[in-house]
């Protein structure tokens, strides 16, 4: 299919472009390692001397995985944002492609490659740290495999959220306010700022039904064994439900906006 080849080409082109930013990846690795250590020792201090090793190890593992995939959660395609604000979107509209799918493929590639370039070395370093400070082994091999599958679904979900954010920029022509609010909600409610396991039980039950928790919290809980493997079908169904809903919302937003778009810039 010609359209699929076009989107696959866009995915590969953006992936190759992202892979060239090795210095940025190294800088991001050092930054996430630094903040990871700070957060781990902060939580150890909050738990106090009486905390059991299993709790400390589980919390540390949560921290390291969330830091490893920080790029996946918060990165946005600046090319699209610049095209919207500067008026270059006029040239993009000439392309004989579905604009939503085209930019979705690019955003997906950027988040995936950018995250992998930082995640592998960071998780390797974290795994070498002492128990209770570093990354613990997965609860089982099955937990590892299902957590990776859940993480892929989370990647698609957060890309769909990013495309909604871009659609709102098409309306407002201002990326700062929209992206700031959406990125904060994603970071806070997916467990990247504070592990959702530390929230009160009532809050957790509400947050876990939201799309944000499907991005990173669900994969981490599968990895650590907080979620039983037999519950994976329900988790995956929830993730797929939110992916479909977010994609539908994003496509409707883009379709409505592109019909009435006013190009500014020059």
Short mmCIF file of C-alpha atoms in Angstrom, two decimals, residues 27-262:
data_model
loop_
_atom_site.label_atom_id
_atom_site.label_comp_id
_atom_site.label_asym_id
_atom_site.label_seq_id
_atom_site.Cartn_x
_atom_site.Cartn_y
_atom_site.Cartn_z
CA UNK A 27 23.69 14.49 28.05
CA UNK A 28 20.20 13.12 28.71
CA UNK A 29 21.68 9.92 30.12
CA UNK A 30 23.84 11.86 32.59
CA UNK A 31 20.88 14.05 33.58
CA UNK A 32 18.51 11.14 34.17
CA UNK A 33 21.18 9.22 36.08
CA UNK A 34 21.75 12.25 38.32
CA UNK A 35 18.05 12.80 39.03
CA UNK A 36 17.49 9.09 39.44
CA UNK A 37 20.06 8.90 42.23
CA UNK A 38 18.61 11.98 43.91
CA UNK A 39 15.08 10.56 43.83
CA UNK A 40 16.15 7.11 45.07
CA UNK A 41 17.96 8.53 48.09
CA UNK A 42 15.14 11.01 48.70
CA UNK A 43 12.62 8.16 48.91
CA UNK A 44 14.99 6.17 51.13
CA UNK A 45 15.11 9.14 53.51
CA UNK A 46 11.32 9.50 53.43
CA UNK A 47 10.81 5.81 54.21
CA UNK A 48 13.23 6.05 57.11
CA UNK A 49 15.57 3.49 58.61
CA UNK A 50 12.76 1.05 59.36
CA UNK A 51 11.76 0.44 55.75
CA UNK A 52 12.16 -3.12 54.49
CA UNK A 53 14.55 -3.84 51.64
CA UNK A 54 11.80 -5.13 49.31
CA UNK A 55 9.92 -1.82 49.50
CA UNK A 56 13.08 0.18 48.86
CA UNK A 57 14.05 -2.06 45.95
CA UNK A 58 10.59 -1.78 44.37
CA UNK A 59 10.57 2.02 44.68
CA UNK A 60 14.10 2.30 43.29
CA UNK A 61 13.16 0.11 40.34
CA UNK A 62 10.12 2.30 39.66
CA UNK A 63 12.35 5.38 39.69
CA UNK A 64 14.94 3.95 37.30
CA UNK A 65 12.41 2.79 34.74
CA UNK A 66 10.58 6.10 34.78
CA UNK A 67 13.87 7.97 34.35
CA UNK A 68 14.98 5.63 31.55
CA UNK A 69 11.87 6.41 29.50
CA UNK A 70 11.61 10.11 30.33
CA UNK A 71 12.32 10.98 26.69
CA UNK A 72 9.45 8.81 25.52
CA UNK A 73 7.04 10.59 27.81
CA UNK A 74 7.91 14.26 27.39
CA UNK A 75 9.53 14.70 23.95
CA UNK A 76 7.58 16.44 21.18
CA UNK A 77 8.39 16.95 17.50
CA UNK A 78 9.73 20.50 17.36
CA UNK A 79 9.66 20.41 13.55
CA UNK A 80 5.88 20.28 13.58
CA UNK A 81 5.57 22.99 16.21
CA UNK A 82 7.92 25.29 14.27
CA UNK A 83 6.02 24.63 11.03
CA UNK A 84 2.74 25.62 12.69
CA UNK A 85 4.04 28.78 14.36
CA UNK A 86 6.20 30.04 11.49
CA UNK A 87 3.63 29.34 8.79
CA UNK A 88 5.59 26.56 7.10
CA UNK A 89 2.56 24.31 7.65
CA UNK A 90 1.38 25.62 4.27
CA UNK A 91 4.11 23.60 2.59
CA UNK A 92 3.25 20.52 4.65
CA UNK A 93 -0.37 20.67 3.53
CA UNK A 94 0.74 20.30 -0.08
CA UNK A 95 1.95 16.76 0.67
CA UNK A 96 -0.52 14.17 -0.67
CA UNK A 97 -0.66 12.38 2.68
CA UNK A 98 -2.89 12.21 5.73
CA UNK A 99 -1.30 14.87 7.91
CA UNK A 100 -2.30 13.19 11.19
CA UNK A 101 -0.78 9.84 10.20
CA UNK A 102 2.36 11.46 8.78
CA UNK A 103 3.18 13.37 11.95
CA UNK A 104 2.09 10.48 14.15
CA UNK A 105 4.69 8.27 12.45
CA UNK A 106 7.41 10.89 12.90
CA UNK A 107 6.53 11.51 16.54
CA UNK A 108 6.44 7.79 17.26
CA UNK A 109 9.91 7.30 15.76
CA UNK A 110 11.37 10.23 17.69
CA UNK A 111 10.01 9.02 21.02
CA UNK A 112 11.01 5.40 20.42
CA UNK A 113 14.59 5.96 19.24
CA UNK A 114 15.25 8.80 21.67
CA UNK A 115 14.06 6.67 24.59
CA UNK A 116 16.03 3.57 23.56
CA UNK A 117 19.28 5.52 23.17
CA UNK A 118 19.01 6.59 26.80
CA UNK A 119 17.20 3.64 28.36
CA UNK A 120 19.62 0.79 27.62
CA UNK A 121 22.77 2.36 29.13
CA UNK A 122 20.85 3.90 32.04
CA UNK A 123 19.15 0.64 33.01
CA UNK A 124 22.46 -1.21 32.70
CA UNK A 125 24.15 1.24 35.07
CA UNK A 126 21.19 1.11 37.46
CA UNK A 127 21.27 -2.71 37.48
CA UNK A 128 24.88 -2.60 38.71
CA UNK A 129 24.00 -0.48 41.76
CA UNK A 130 23.42 -2.12 45.18
CA UNK A 131 20.05 -3.69 46.02
CA UNK A 132 17.65 -1.09 47.32
CA UNK A 133 19.35 1.63 45.27
CA UNK A 134 19.59 0.12 41.81
CA UNK A 135 17.31 -1.58 39.33
CA UNK A 136 15.95 -4.93 40.50
CA UNK A 137 15.38 -7.93 38.24
CA UNK A 138 11.83 -8.37 36.89
CA UNK A 139 9.39 -10.44 38.93
CA UNK A 140 9.65 -13.16 36.27
CA UNK A 141 10.50 -13.64 32.61
CA UNK A 142 6.80 -13.45 31.79
CA UNK A 143 6.54 -10.17 33.71
CA UNK A 144 9.43 -8.77 31.66
CA UNK A 145 7.86 -9.74 28.34
CA UNK A 146 4.41 -8.42 29.23
CA UNK A 147 5.85 -5.21 30.63
CA UNK A 148 7.66 -4.61 27.31
CA UNK A 149 4.44 -5.21 25.39
CA UNK A 150 2.60 -2.87 27.74
CA UNK A 151 5.38 -0.29 27.28
CA UNK A 152 4.89 -0.40 23.50
CA UNK A 153 1.18 0.25 23.99
CA UNK A 154 2.10 3.10 26.33
CA UNK A 155 4.36 4.53 23.61
CA UNK A 156 1.46 4.59 21.15
CA UNK A 157 -0.81 6.18 23.78
CA UNK A 158 1.61 9.00 24.61
CA UNK A 159 2.17 9.64 20.89
CA UNK A 160 -1.58 9.99 20.45
CA UNK A 161 -1.59 12.51 23.32
CA UNK A 162 1.25 14.43 21.65
CA UNK A 163 -0.75 14.63 18.43
CA UNK A 164 -3.69 16.05 20.38
CA UNK A 165 -1.32 18.64 21.82
CA UNK A 166 -0.12 19.48 18.30
CA UNK A 167 -3.72 19.78 17.15
CA UNK A 168 -4.36 22.33 19.89
CA UNK A 169 -1.28 24.27 18.77
CA UNK A 170 -2.84 24.40 15.30
CA UNK A 171 -5.76 26.23 16.93
CA UNK A 172 -3.94 28.49 19.38
CA UNK A 173 -0.65 29.02 17.47
CA UNK A 174 1.07 28.93 20.87
CA UNK A 175 2.90 25.80 21.95
CA UNK A 176 4.03 26.99 25.36
CA UNK A 177 0.76 27.01 27.29
CA UNK A 178 -0.75 23.93 25.68
CA UNK A 179 2.38 21.80 25.88
CA UNK A 180 3.16 22.93 29.42
CA UNK A 181 -0.25 21.84 30.72
CA UNK A 182 -0.39 18.54 28.81
CA UNK A 183 3.22 17.61 29.59
CA UNK A 184 2.68 18.32 33.28
CA UNK A 185 -0.42 16.12 33.35
CA UNK A 186 1.42 13.33 31.55
CA UNK A 187 4.52 13.50 33.75
CA UNK A 188 2.56 13.75 36.99
CA UNK A 189 -0.18 11.22 36.31
CA UNK A 190 1.95 8.62 34.54
CA UNK A 191 4.23 8.30 37.56
CA UNK A 192 7.28 10.11 36.22
CA UNK A 193 7.39 12.86 38.84
CA UNK A 194 6.12 10.77 41.74
CA UNK A 195 5.56 6.99 41.64
CA UNK A 196 1.83 6.35 41.61
CA UNK A 197 2.41 3.54 44.11
CA UNK A 198 3.05 6.25 46.72
CA UNK A 199 -0.35 7.90 46.23
CA UNK A 200 -3.21 7.14 48.66
CA UNK A 201 -5.21 4.07 47.66
CA UNK A 202 -8.32 6.08 46.75
CA UNK A 203 -6.30 8.29 44.42
CA UNK A 204 -4.62 5.29 42.86
CA UNK A 205 -7.90 3.63 41.98
CA UNK A 206 -8.99 6.80 40.15
CA UNK A 207 -5.65 7.56 38.48
CA UNK A 208 -5.15 4.02 37.23
CA UNK A 209 -8.24 4.36 35.03
CA UNK A 210 -6.87 7.47 33.32
CA UNK A 211 -4.92 7.37 30.03
CA UNK A 212 -1.78 8.78 31.65
CA UNK A 213 -1.27 5.78 33.93
CA UNK A 214 -1.34 3.50 30.89
CA UNK A 215 1.82 5.11 29.53
CA UNK A 216 4.41 4.16 32.14
CA UNK A 217 2.84 3.16 35.45
CA UNK A 218 1.15 0.00 34.12
CA UNK A 219 4.32 -1.36 32.45
CA UNK A 220 6.36 -0.74 35.60
CA UNK A 221 3.84 -2.48 37.85
CA UNK A 222 3.89 -5.49 35.52
CA UNK A 223 7.69 -5.54 35.65
CA UNK A 224 7.85 -5.39 39.45
CA UNK A 225 5.01 -7.86 39.98
CA UNK A 226 2.60 -5.32 41.48
CA UNK A 227 0.19 -6.40 38.76
CA UNK A 228 -0.39 -10.14 38.45
CA UNK A 229 0.27 -11.59 35.01
CA UNK A 230 -3.26 -12.96 34.82
CA UNK A 231 -4.50 -9.38 34.92
CA UNK A 232 -2.57 -8.41 31.78
CA UNK A 233 -5.54 -8.84 29.38
CA UNK A 234 -7.51 -6.28 31.37
CA UNK A 235 -4.52 -3.91 31.44
CA UNK A 236 -3.91 -4.30 27.70
CA UNK A 237 -7.61 -3.79 26.97
CA UNK A 238 -7.56 -0.57 28.98
CA UNK A 239 -4.50 0.65 27.08
CA UNK A 240 -6.03 -0.21 23.70
CA UNK A 241 -9.28 1.52 24.70
CA UNK A 242 -7.44 4.75 25.49
CA UNK A 243 -5.29 4.51 22.36
CA UNK A 244 -8.38 4.20 20.15
CA UNK A 245 -10.17 7.03 21.97
CA UNK A 246 -7.15 9.37 21.90
CA UNK A 247 -6.52 8.68 18.21
CA UNK A 248 -10.17 9.37 17.37
CA UNK A 249 -10.10 12.63 19.35
CA UNK A 250 -6.83 13.65 17.70
CA UNK A 251 -8.03 12.85 14.19
CA UNK A 252 -11.28 14.78 14.68
CA UNK A 253 -9.33 17.75 16.07
CA UNK A 254 -6.88 17.74 13.16
CA UNK A 255 -9.63 17.29 10.55
CA UNK A 256 -11.69 20.13 12.00
CA UNK A 257 -8.71 22.44 12.37
CA UNK A 258 -7.15 21.83 8.96
CA UNK A 259 -10.45 22.68 7.26
CA UNK A 260 -10.42 26.13 8.85
CA UNK A 261 -6.70 26.71 9.27
CA UNK A 262 -5.30 30.22 8.78
#
